[in-house]
Short mmCIF file of N, CA and C in Angstrom, two decimals:
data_model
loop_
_atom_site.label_atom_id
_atom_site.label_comp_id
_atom_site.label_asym_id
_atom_site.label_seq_id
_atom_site.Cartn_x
_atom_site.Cartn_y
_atom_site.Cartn_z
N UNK A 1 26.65 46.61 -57.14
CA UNK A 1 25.64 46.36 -56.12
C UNK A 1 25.68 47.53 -55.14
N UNK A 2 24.54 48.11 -54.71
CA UNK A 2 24.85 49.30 -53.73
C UNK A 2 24.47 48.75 -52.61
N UNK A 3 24.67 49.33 -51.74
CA UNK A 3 24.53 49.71 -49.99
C UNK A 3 23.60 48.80 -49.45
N UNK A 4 22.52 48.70 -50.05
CA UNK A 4 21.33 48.31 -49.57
C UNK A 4 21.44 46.97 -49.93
N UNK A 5 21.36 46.48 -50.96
CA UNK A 5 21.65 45.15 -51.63
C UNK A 5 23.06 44.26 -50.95
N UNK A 6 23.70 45.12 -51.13
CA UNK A 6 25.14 44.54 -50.20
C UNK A 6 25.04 44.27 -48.81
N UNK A 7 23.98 45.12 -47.91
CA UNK A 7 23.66 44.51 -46.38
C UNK A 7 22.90 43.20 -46.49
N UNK A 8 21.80 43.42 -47.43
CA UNK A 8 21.03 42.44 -46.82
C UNK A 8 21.40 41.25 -47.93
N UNK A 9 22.37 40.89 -48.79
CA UNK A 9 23.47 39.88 -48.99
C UNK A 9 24.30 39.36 -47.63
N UNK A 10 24.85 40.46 -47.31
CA UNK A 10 25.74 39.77 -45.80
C UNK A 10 24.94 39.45 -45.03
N UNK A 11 23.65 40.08 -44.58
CA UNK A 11 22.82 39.27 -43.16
C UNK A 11 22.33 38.66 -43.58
N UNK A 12 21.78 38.43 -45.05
CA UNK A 12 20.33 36.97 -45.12
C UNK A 12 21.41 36.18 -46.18
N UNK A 13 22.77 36.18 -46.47
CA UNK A 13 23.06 35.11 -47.23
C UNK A 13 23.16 33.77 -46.80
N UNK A 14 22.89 33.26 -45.77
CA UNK A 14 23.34 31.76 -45.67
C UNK A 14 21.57 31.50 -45.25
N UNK A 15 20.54 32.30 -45.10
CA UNK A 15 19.24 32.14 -44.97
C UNK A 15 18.57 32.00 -46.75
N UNK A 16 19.15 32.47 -47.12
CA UNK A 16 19.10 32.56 -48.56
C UNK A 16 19.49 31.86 -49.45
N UNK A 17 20.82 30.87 -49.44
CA UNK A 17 21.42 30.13 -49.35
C UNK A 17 20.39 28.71 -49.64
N UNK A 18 19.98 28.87 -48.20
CA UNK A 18 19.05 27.44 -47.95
C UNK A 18 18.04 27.56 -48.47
N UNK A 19 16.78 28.82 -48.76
CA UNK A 19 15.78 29.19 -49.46
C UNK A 19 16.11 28.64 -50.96
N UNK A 20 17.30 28.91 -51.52
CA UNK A 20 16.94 29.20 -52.96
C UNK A 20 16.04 27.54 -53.62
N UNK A 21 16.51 26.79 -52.95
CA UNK A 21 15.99 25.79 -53.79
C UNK A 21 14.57 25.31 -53.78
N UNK A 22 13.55 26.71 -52.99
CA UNK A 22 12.41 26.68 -53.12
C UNK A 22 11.92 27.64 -54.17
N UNK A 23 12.87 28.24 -54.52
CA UNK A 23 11.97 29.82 -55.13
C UNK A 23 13.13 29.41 -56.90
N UNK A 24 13.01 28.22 -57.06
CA UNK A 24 13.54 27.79 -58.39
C UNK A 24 12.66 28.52 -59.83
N UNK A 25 11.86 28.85 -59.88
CA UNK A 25 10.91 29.52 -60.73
C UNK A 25 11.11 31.31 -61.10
N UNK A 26 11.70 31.57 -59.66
CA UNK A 26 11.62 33.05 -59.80
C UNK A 26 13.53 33.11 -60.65
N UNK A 27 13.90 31.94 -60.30
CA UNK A 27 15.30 32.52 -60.83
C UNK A 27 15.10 32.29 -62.50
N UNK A 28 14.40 31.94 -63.46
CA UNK A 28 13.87 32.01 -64.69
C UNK A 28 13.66 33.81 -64.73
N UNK A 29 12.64 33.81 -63.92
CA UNK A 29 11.98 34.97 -64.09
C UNK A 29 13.19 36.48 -64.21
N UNK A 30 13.94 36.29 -63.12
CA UNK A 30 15.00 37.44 -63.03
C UNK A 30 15.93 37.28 -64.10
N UNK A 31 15.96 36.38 -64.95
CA UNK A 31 16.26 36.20 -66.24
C UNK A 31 15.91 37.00 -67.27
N UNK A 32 14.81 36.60 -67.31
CA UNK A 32 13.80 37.20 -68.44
C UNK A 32 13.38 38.87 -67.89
N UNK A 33 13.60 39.04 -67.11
CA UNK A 33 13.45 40.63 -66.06
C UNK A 33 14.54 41.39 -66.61
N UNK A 34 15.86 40.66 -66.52
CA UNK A 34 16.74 41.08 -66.71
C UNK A 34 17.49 42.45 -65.29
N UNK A 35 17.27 41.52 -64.67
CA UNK A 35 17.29 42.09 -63.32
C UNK A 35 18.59 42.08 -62.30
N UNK A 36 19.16 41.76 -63.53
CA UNK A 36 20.85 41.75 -62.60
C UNK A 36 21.13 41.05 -61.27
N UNK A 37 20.28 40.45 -60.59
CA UNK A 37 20.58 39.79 -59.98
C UNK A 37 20.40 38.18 -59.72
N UNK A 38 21.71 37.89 -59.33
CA UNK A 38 21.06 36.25 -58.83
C UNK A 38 20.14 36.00 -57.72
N UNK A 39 19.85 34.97 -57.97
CA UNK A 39 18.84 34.37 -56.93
C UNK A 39 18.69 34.47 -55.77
N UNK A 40 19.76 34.16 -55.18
CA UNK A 40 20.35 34.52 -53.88
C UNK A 40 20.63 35.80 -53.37
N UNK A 41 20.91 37.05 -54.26
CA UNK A 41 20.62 38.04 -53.79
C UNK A 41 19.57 38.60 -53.69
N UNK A 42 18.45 38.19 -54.97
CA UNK A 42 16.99 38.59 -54.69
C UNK A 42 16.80 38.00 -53.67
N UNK A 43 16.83 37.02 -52.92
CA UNK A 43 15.97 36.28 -51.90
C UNK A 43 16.14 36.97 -50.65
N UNK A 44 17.62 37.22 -50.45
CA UNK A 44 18.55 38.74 -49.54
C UNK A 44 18.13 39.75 -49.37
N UNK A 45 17.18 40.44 -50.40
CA UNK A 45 16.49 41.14 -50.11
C UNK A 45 15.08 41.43 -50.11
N UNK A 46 14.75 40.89 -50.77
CA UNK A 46 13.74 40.16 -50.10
C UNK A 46 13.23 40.12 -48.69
N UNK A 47 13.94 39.16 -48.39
CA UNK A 47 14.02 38.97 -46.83
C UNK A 47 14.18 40.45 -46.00
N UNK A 48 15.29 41.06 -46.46
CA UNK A 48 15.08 42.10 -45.55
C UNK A 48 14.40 43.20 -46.10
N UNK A 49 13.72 43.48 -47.06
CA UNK A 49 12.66 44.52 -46.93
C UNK A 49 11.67 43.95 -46.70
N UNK A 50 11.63 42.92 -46.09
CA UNK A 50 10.41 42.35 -45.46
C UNK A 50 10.57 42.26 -43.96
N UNK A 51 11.66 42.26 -44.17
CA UNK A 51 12.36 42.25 -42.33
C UNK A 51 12.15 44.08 -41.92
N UNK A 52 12.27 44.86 -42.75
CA UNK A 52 12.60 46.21 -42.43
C UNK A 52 11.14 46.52 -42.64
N UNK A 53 10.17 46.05 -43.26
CA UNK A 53 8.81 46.53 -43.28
C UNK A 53 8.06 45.95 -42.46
N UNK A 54 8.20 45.11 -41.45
CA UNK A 54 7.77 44.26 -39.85
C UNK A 54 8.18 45.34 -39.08
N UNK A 55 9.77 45.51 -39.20
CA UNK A 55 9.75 46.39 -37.48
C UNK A 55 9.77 47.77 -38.13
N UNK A 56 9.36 48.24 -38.96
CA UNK A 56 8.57 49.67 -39.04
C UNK A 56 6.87 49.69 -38.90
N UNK A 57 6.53 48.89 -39.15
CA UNK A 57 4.98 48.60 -39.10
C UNK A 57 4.59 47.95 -37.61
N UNK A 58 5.31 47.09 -36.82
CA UNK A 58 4.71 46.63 -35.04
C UNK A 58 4.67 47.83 -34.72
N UNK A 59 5.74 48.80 -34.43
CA UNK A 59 5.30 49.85 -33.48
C UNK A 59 4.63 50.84 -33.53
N UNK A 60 4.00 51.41 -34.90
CA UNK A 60 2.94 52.08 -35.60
C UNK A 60 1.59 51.28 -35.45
N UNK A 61 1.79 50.31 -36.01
CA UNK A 61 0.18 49.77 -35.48
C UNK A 61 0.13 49.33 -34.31
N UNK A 62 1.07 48.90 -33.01
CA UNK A 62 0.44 49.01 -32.01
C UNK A 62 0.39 50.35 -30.97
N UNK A 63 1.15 50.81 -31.66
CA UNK A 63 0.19 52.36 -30.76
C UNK A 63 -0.83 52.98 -31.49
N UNK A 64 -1.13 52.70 -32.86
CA UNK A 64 -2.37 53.32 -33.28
C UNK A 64 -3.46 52.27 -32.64
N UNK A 65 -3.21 51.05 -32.52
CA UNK A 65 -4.21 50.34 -32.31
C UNK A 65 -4.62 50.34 -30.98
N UNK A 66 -3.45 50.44 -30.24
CA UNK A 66 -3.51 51.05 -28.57
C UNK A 66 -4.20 51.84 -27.83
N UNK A 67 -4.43 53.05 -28.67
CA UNK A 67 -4.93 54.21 -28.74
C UNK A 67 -6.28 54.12 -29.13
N UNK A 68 -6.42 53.41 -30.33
CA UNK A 68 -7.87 53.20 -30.73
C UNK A 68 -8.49 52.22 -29.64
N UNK A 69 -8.20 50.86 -29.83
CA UNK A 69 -8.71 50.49 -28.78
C UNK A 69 -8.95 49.99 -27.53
N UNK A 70 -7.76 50.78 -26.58
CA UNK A 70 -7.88 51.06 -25.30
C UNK A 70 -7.45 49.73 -24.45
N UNK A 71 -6.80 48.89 -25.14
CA UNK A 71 -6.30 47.75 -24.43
C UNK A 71 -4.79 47.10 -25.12
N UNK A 72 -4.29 47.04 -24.21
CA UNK A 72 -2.98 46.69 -24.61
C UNK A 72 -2.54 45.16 -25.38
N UNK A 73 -3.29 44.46 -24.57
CA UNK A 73 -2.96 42.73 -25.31
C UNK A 73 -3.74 42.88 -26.58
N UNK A 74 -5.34 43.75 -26.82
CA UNK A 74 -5.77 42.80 -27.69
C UNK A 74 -5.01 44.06 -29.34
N UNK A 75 -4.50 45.18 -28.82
CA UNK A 75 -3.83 45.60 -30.06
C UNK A 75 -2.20 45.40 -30.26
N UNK A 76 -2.20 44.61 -29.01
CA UNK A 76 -0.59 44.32 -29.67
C UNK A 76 -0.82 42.86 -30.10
N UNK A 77 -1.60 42.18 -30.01
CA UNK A 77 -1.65 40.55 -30.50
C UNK A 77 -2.57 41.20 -32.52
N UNK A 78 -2.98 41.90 -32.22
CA UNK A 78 -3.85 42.34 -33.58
C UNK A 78 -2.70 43.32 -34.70
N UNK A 79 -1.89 43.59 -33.62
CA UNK A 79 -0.62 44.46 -34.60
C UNK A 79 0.50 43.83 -35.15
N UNK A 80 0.40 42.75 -33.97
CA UNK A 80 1.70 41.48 -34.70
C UNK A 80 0.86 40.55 -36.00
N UNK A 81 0.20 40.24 -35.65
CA UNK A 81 -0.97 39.81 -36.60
C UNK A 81 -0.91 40.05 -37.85
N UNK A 82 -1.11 41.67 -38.18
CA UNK A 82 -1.25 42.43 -39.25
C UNK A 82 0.09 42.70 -39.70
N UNK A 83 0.84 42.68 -38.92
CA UNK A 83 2.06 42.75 -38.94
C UNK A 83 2.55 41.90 -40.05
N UNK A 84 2.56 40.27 -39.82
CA UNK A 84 3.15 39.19 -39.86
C UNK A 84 2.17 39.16 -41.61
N UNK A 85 1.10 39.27 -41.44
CA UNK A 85 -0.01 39.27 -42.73
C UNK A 85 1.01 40.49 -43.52
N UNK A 86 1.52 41.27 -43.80
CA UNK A 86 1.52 42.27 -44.54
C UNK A 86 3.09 42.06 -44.84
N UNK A 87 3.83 41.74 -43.95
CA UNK A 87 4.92 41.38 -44.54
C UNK A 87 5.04 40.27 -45.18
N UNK A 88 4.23 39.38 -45.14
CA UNK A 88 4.42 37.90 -46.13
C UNK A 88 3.80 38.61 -47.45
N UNK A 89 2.38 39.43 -47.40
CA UNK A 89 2.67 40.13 -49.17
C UNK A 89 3.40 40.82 -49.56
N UNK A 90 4.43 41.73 -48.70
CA UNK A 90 5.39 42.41 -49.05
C UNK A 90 6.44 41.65 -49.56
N UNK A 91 6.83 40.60 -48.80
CA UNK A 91 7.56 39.43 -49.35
C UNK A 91 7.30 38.84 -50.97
N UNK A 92 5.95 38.55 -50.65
CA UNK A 92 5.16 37.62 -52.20
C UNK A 92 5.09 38.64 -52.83
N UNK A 93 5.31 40.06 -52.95
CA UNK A 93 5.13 40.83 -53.84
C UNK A 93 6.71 41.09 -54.13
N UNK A 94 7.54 41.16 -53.68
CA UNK A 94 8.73 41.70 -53.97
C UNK A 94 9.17 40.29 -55.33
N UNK A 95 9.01 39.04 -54.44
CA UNK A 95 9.20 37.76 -55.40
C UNK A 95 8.49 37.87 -56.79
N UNK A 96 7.30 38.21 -56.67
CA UNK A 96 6.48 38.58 -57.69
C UNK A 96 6.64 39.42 -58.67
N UNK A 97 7.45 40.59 -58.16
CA UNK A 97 7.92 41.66 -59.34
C UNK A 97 8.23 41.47 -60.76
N UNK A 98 9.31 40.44 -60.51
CA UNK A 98 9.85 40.30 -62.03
C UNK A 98 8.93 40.06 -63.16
N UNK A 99 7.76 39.57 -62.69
CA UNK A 99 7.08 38.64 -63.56
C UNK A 99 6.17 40.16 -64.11
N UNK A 100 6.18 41.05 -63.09
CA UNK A 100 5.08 42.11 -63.33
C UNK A 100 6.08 42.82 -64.38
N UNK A 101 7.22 42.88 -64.06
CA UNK A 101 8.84 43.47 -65.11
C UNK A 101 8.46 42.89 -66.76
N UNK A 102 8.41 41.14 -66.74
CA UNK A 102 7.97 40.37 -67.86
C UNK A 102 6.80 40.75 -68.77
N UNK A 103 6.15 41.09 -67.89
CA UNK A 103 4.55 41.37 -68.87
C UNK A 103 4.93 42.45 -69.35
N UNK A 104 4.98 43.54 -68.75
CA UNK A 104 5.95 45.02 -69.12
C UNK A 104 6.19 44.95 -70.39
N UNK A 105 7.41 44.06 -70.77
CA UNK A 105 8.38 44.19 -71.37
C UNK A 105 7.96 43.24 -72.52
N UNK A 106 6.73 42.20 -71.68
CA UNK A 106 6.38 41.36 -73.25
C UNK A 106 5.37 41.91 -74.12
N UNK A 107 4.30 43.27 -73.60
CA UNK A 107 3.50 43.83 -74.09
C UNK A 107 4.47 44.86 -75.20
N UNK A 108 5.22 45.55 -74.76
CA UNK A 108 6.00 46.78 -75.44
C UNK A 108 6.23 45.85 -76.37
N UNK A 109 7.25 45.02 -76.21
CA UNK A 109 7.52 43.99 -77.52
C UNK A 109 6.61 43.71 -78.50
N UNK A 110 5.59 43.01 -78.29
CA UNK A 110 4.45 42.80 -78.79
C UNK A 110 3.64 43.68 -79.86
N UNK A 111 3.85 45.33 -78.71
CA UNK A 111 3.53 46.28 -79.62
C UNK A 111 4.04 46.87 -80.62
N UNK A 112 5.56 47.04 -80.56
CA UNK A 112 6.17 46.89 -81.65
C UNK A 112 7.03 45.47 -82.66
N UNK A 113 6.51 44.66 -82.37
CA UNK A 113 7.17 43.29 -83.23
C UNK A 113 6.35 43.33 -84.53
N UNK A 114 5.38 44.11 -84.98
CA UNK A 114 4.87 44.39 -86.56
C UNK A 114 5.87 45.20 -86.94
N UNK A 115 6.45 46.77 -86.65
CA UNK A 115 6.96 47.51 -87.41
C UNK A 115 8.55 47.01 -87.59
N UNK A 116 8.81 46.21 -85.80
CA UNK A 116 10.20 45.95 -86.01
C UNK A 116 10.06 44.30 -86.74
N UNK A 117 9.63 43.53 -86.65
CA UNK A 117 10.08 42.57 -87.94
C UNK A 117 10.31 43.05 -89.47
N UNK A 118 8.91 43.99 -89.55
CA UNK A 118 8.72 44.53 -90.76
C UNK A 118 10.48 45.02 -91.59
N UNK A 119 10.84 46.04 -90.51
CA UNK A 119 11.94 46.88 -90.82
C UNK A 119 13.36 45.48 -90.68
N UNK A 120 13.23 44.39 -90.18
CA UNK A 120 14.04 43.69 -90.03
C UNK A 120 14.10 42.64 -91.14
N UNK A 121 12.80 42.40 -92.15
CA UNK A 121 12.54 41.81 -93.09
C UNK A 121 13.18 42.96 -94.01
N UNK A 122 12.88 44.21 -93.95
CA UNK A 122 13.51 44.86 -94.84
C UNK A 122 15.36 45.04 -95.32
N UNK A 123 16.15 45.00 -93.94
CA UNK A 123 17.04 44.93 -93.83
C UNK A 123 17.91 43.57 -95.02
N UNK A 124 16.70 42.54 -94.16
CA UNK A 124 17.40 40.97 -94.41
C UNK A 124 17.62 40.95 -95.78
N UNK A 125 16.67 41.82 -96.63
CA UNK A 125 16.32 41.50 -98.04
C UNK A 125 17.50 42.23 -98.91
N UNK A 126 18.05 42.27 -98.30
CA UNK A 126 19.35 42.99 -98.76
C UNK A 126 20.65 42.15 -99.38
N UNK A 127 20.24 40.57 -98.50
CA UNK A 127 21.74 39.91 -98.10
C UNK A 127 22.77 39.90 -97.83
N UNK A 128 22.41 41.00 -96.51
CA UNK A 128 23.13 40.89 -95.63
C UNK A 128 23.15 39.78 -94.94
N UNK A 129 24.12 39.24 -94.07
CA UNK A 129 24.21 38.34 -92.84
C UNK A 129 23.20 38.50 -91.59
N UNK A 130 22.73 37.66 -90.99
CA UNK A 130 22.09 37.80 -89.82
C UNK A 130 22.83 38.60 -89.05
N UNK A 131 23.98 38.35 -88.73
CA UNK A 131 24.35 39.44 -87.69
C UNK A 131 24.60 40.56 -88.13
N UNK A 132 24.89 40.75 -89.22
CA UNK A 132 24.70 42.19 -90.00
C UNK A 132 23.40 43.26 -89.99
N UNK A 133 22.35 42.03 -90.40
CA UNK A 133 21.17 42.91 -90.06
C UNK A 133 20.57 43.59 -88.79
N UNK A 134 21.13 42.73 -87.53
CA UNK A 134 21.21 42.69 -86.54
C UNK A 134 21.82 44.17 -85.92
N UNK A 135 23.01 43.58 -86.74
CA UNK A 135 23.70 45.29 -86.07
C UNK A 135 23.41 46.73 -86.50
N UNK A 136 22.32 46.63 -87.53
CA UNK A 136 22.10 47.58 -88.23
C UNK A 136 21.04 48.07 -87.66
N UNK A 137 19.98 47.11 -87.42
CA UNK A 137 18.58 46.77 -86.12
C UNK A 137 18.97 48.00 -85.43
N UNK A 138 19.95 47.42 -84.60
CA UNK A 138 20.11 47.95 -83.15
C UNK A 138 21.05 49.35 -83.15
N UNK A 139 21.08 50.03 -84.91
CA UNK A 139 22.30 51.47 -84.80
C UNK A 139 21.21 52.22 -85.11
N UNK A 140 19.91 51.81 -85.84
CA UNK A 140 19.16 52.57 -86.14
C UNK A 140 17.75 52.87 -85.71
N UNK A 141 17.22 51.38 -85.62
CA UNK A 141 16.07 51.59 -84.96
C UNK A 141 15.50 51.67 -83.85
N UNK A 142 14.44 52.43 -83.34
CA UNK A 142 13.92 52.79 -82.02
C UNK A 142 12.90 51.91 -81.43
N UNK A 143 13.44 50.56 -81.19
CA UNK A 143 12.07 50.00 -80.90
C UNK A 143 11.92 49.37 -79.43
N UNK A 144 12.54 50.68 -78.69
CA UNK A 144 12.70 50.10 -77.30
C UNK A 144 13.26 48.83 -76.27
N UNK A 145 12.43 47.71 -75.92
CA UNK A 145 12.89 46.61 -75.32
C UNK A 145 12.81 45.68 -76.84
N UNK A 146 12.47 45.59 -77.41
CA UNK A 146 12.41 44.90 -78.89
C UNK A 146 14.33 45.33 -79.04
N UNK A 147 14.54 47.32 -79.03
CA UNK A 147 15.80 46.79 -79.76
C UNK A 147 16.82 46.07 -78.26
N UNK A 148 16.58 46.36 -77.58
CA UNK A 148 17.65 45.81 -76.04
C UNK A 148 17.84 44.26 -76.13
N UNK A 149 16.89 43.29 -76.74
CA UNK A 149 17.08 41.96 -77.12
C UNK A 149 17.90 41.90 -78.35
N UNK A 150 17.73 42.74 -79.31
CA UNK A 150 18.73 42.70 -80.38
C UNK A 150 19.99 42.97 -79.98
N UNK A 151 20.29 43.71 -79.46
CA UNK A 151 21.55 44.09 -78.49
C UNK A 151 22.14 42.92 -78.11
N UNK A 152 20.76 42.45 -77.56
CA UNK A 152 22.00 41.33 -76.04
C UNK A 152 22.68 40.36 -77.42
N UNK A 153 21.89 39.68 -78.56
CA UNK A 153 22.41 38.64 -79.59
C UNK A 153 23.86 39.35 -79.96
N UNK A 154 23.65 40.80 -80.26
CA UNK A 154 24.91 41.59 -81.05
C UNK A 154 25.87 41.19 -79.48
N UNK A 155 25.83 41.64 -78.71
CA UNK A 155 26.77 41.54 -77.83
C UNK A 155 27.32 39.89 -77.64
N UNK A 156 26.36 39.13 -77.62
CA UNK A 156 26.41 37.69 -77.88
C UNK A 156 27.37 36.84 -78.42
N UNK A 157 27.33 37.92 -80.12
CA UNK A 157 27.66 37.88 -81.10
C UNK A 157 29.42 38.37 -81.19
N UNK A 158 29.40 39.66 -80.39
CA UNK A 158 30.54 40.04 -80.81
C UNK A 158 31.71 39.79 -79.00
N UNK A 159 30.98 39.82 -78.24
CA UNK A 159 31.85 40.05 -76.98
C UNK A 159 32.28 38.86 -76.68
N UNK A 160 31.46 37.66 -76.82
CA UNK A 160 31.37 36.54 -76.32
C UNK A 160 32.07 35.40 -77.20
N UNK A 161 31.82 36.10 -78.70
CA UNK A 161 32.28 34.62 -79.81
C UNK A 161 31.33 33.81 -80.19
N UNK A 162 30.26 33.93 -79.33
CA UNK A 162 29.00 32.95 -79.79
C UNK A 162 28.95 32.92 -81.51
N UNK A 163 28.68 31.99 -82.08
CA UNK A 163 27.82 31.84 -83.34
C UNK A 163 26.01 32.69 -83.20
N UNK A 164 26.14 33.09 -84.58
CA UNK A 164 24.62 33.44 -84.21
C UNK A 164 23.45 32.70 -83.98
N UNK A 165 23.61 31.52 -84.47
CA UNK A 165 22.54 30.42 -83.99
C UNK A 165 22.37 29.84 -82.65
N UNK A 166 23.63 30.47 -81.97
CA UNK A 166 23.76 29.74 -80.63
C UNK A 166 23.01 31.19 -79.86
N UNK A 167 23.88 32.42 -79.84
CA UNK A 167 23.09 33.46 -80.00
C UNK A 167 21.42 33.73 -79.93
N UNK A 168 21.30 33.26 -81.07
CA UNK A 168 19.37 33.59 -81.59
C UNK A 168 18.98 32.33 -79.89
N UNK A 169 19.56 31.19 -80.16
CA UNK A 169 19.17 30.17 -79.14
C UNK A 169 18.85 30.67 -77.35
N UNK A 170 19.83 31.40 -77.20
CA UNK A 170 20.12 32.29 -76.10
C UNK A 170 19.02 33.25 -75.92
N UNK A 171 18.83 33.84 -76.96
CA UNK A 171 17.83 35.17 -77.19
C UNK A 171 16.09 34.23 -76.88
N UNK A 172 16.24 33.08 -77.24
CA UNK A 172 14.94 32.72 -77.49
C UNK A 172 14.69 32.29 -75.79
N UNK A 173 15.86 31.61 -74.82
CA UNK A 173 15.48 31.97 -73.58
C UNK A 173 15.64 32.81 -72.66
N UNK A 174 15.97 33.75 -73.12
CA UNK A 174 15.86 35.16 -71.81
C UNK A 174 14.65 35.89 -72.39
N UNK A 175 14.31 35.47 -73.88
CA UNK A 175 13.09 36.75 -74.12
C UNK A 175 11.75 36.92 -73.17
N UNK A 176 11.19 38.04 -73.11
CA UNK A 176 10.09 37.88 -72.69
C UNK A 176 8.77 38.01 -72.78
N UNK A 177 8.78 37.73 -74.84
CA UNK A 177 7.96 37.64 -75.54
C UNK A 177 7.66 36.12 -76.32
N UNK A 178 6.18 36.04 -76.08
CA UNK A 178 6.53 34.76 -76.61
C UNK A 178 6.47 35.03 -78.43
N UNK A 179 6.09 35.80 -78.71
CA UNK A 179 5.86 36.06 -80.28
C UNK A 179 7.37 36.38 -80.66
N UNK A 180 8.31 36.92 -79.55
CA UNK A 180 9.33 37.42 -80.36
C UNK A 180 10.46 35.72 -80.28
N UNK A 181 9.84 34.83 -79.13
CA UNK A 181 10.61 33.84 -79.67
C UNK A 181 10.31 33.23 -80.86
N UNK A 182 8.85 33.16 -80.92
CA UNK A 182 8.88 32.35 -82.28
C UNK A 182 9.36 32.95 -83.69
N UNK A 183 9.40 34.48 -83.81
CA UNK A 183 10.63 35.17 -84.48
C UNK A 183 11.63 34.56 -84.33
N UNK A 184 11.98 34.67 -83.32
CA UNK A 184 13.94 34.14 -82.76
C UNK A 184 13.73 32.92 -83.42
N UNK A 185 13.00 31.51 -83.25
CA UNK A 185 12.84 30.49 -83.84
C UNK A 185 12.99 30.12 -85.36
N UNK A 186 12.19 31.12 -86.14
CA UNK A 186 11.77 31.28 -87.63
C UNK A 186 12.85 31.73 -88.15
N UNK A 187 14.03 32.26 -87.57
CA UNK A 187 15.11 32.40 -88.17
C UNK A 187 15.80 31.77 -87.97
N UNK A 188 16.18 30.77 -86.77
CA UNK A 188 17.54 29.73 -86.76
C UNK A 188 17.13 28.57 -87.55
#
């Protein structure tokens, strides 16, 4: 965790803490993102680059607005305003990311899940073992976030002790394809 992530863990963790059990949806998502963090630290920061993008933005827009228009209450009530508006999408957008991470990562998949099943049907036809083919998947072929899910099963597979069915099971909820679960499916 670096610098940045580690502050705003110590100042927004017990604010964060109490949040998480609203933002239950996004912790799926940082799953399937693969985003290294828990919940509670996304929410940590979160919070404070939303906290750090408020008090960089009041005192810029109320002296631009000051300046523009020549009265003090009605551009500092119009700067907190805009203020308060821009950090709640900075907020809803930061929460939002992962999911923009998901599509990412479920399109690339998508785009290659013809050549890489193809080459993975080819493998299988060998009789080899599932996790055999698996490991062979992921020494040779280039199929980007397609091969990084093959990975996580091999690692699954070998770091952890999992069975591969428990494995493929695993794979079928962090993926973030739905075509590549029903792959993951069609084989257990």
């Amino acid at each position: 965790m670096g610098f940045y992530q580690a502050l705003a863990f110590r100042l927004f963790n017990s604010v964060s803490e109490k949040a998480v059990k609203y933002f239950s949806e996004v912790k799926g998502d940082l799953k399937k993102a693969n985003a290294g963090y828990s919940l509670q630290e996304y929410l940590s920061i979160a919070i404070f680059t939303s906290l750090i993008a408020f008090m960089i933005q009041l005192p810029i827009l109320s002296f631009l607005f000051g300046f523009v228009f020549q009265s003090f209450l009605f551009s500092f009530v119009f700067s907190v305003t805009l203020s308060f508006g821009t950090t709640i999408f900075v907020f809803l957008f930061i929460l939002n990311y992962p999911k923009f991470t998901i599509n990412d990562k479920s399109k690339e998949i998508d785009n290659t899940l013809p050549f890489a099943s193809l080459y993975l049907s080819t493998v299988a036809g060998s009789k080899l073992p599932l996790f055999k083919t698996f490991e062979i998947f992921s020494k040779f072929a280039a199929y980007g976030e397609m091969r990084k899910q093959i990975n996580e099963i091999n690692e699954d597979v070998k770091v952890f002790g999992i069975d591969i069915n428990t494995a493929l099971e695993r794979a079928v909820g962090r993926s973030p394809s739905k075509n590549l679960k029903e792959l993951f499916y069609g084989m257990l």
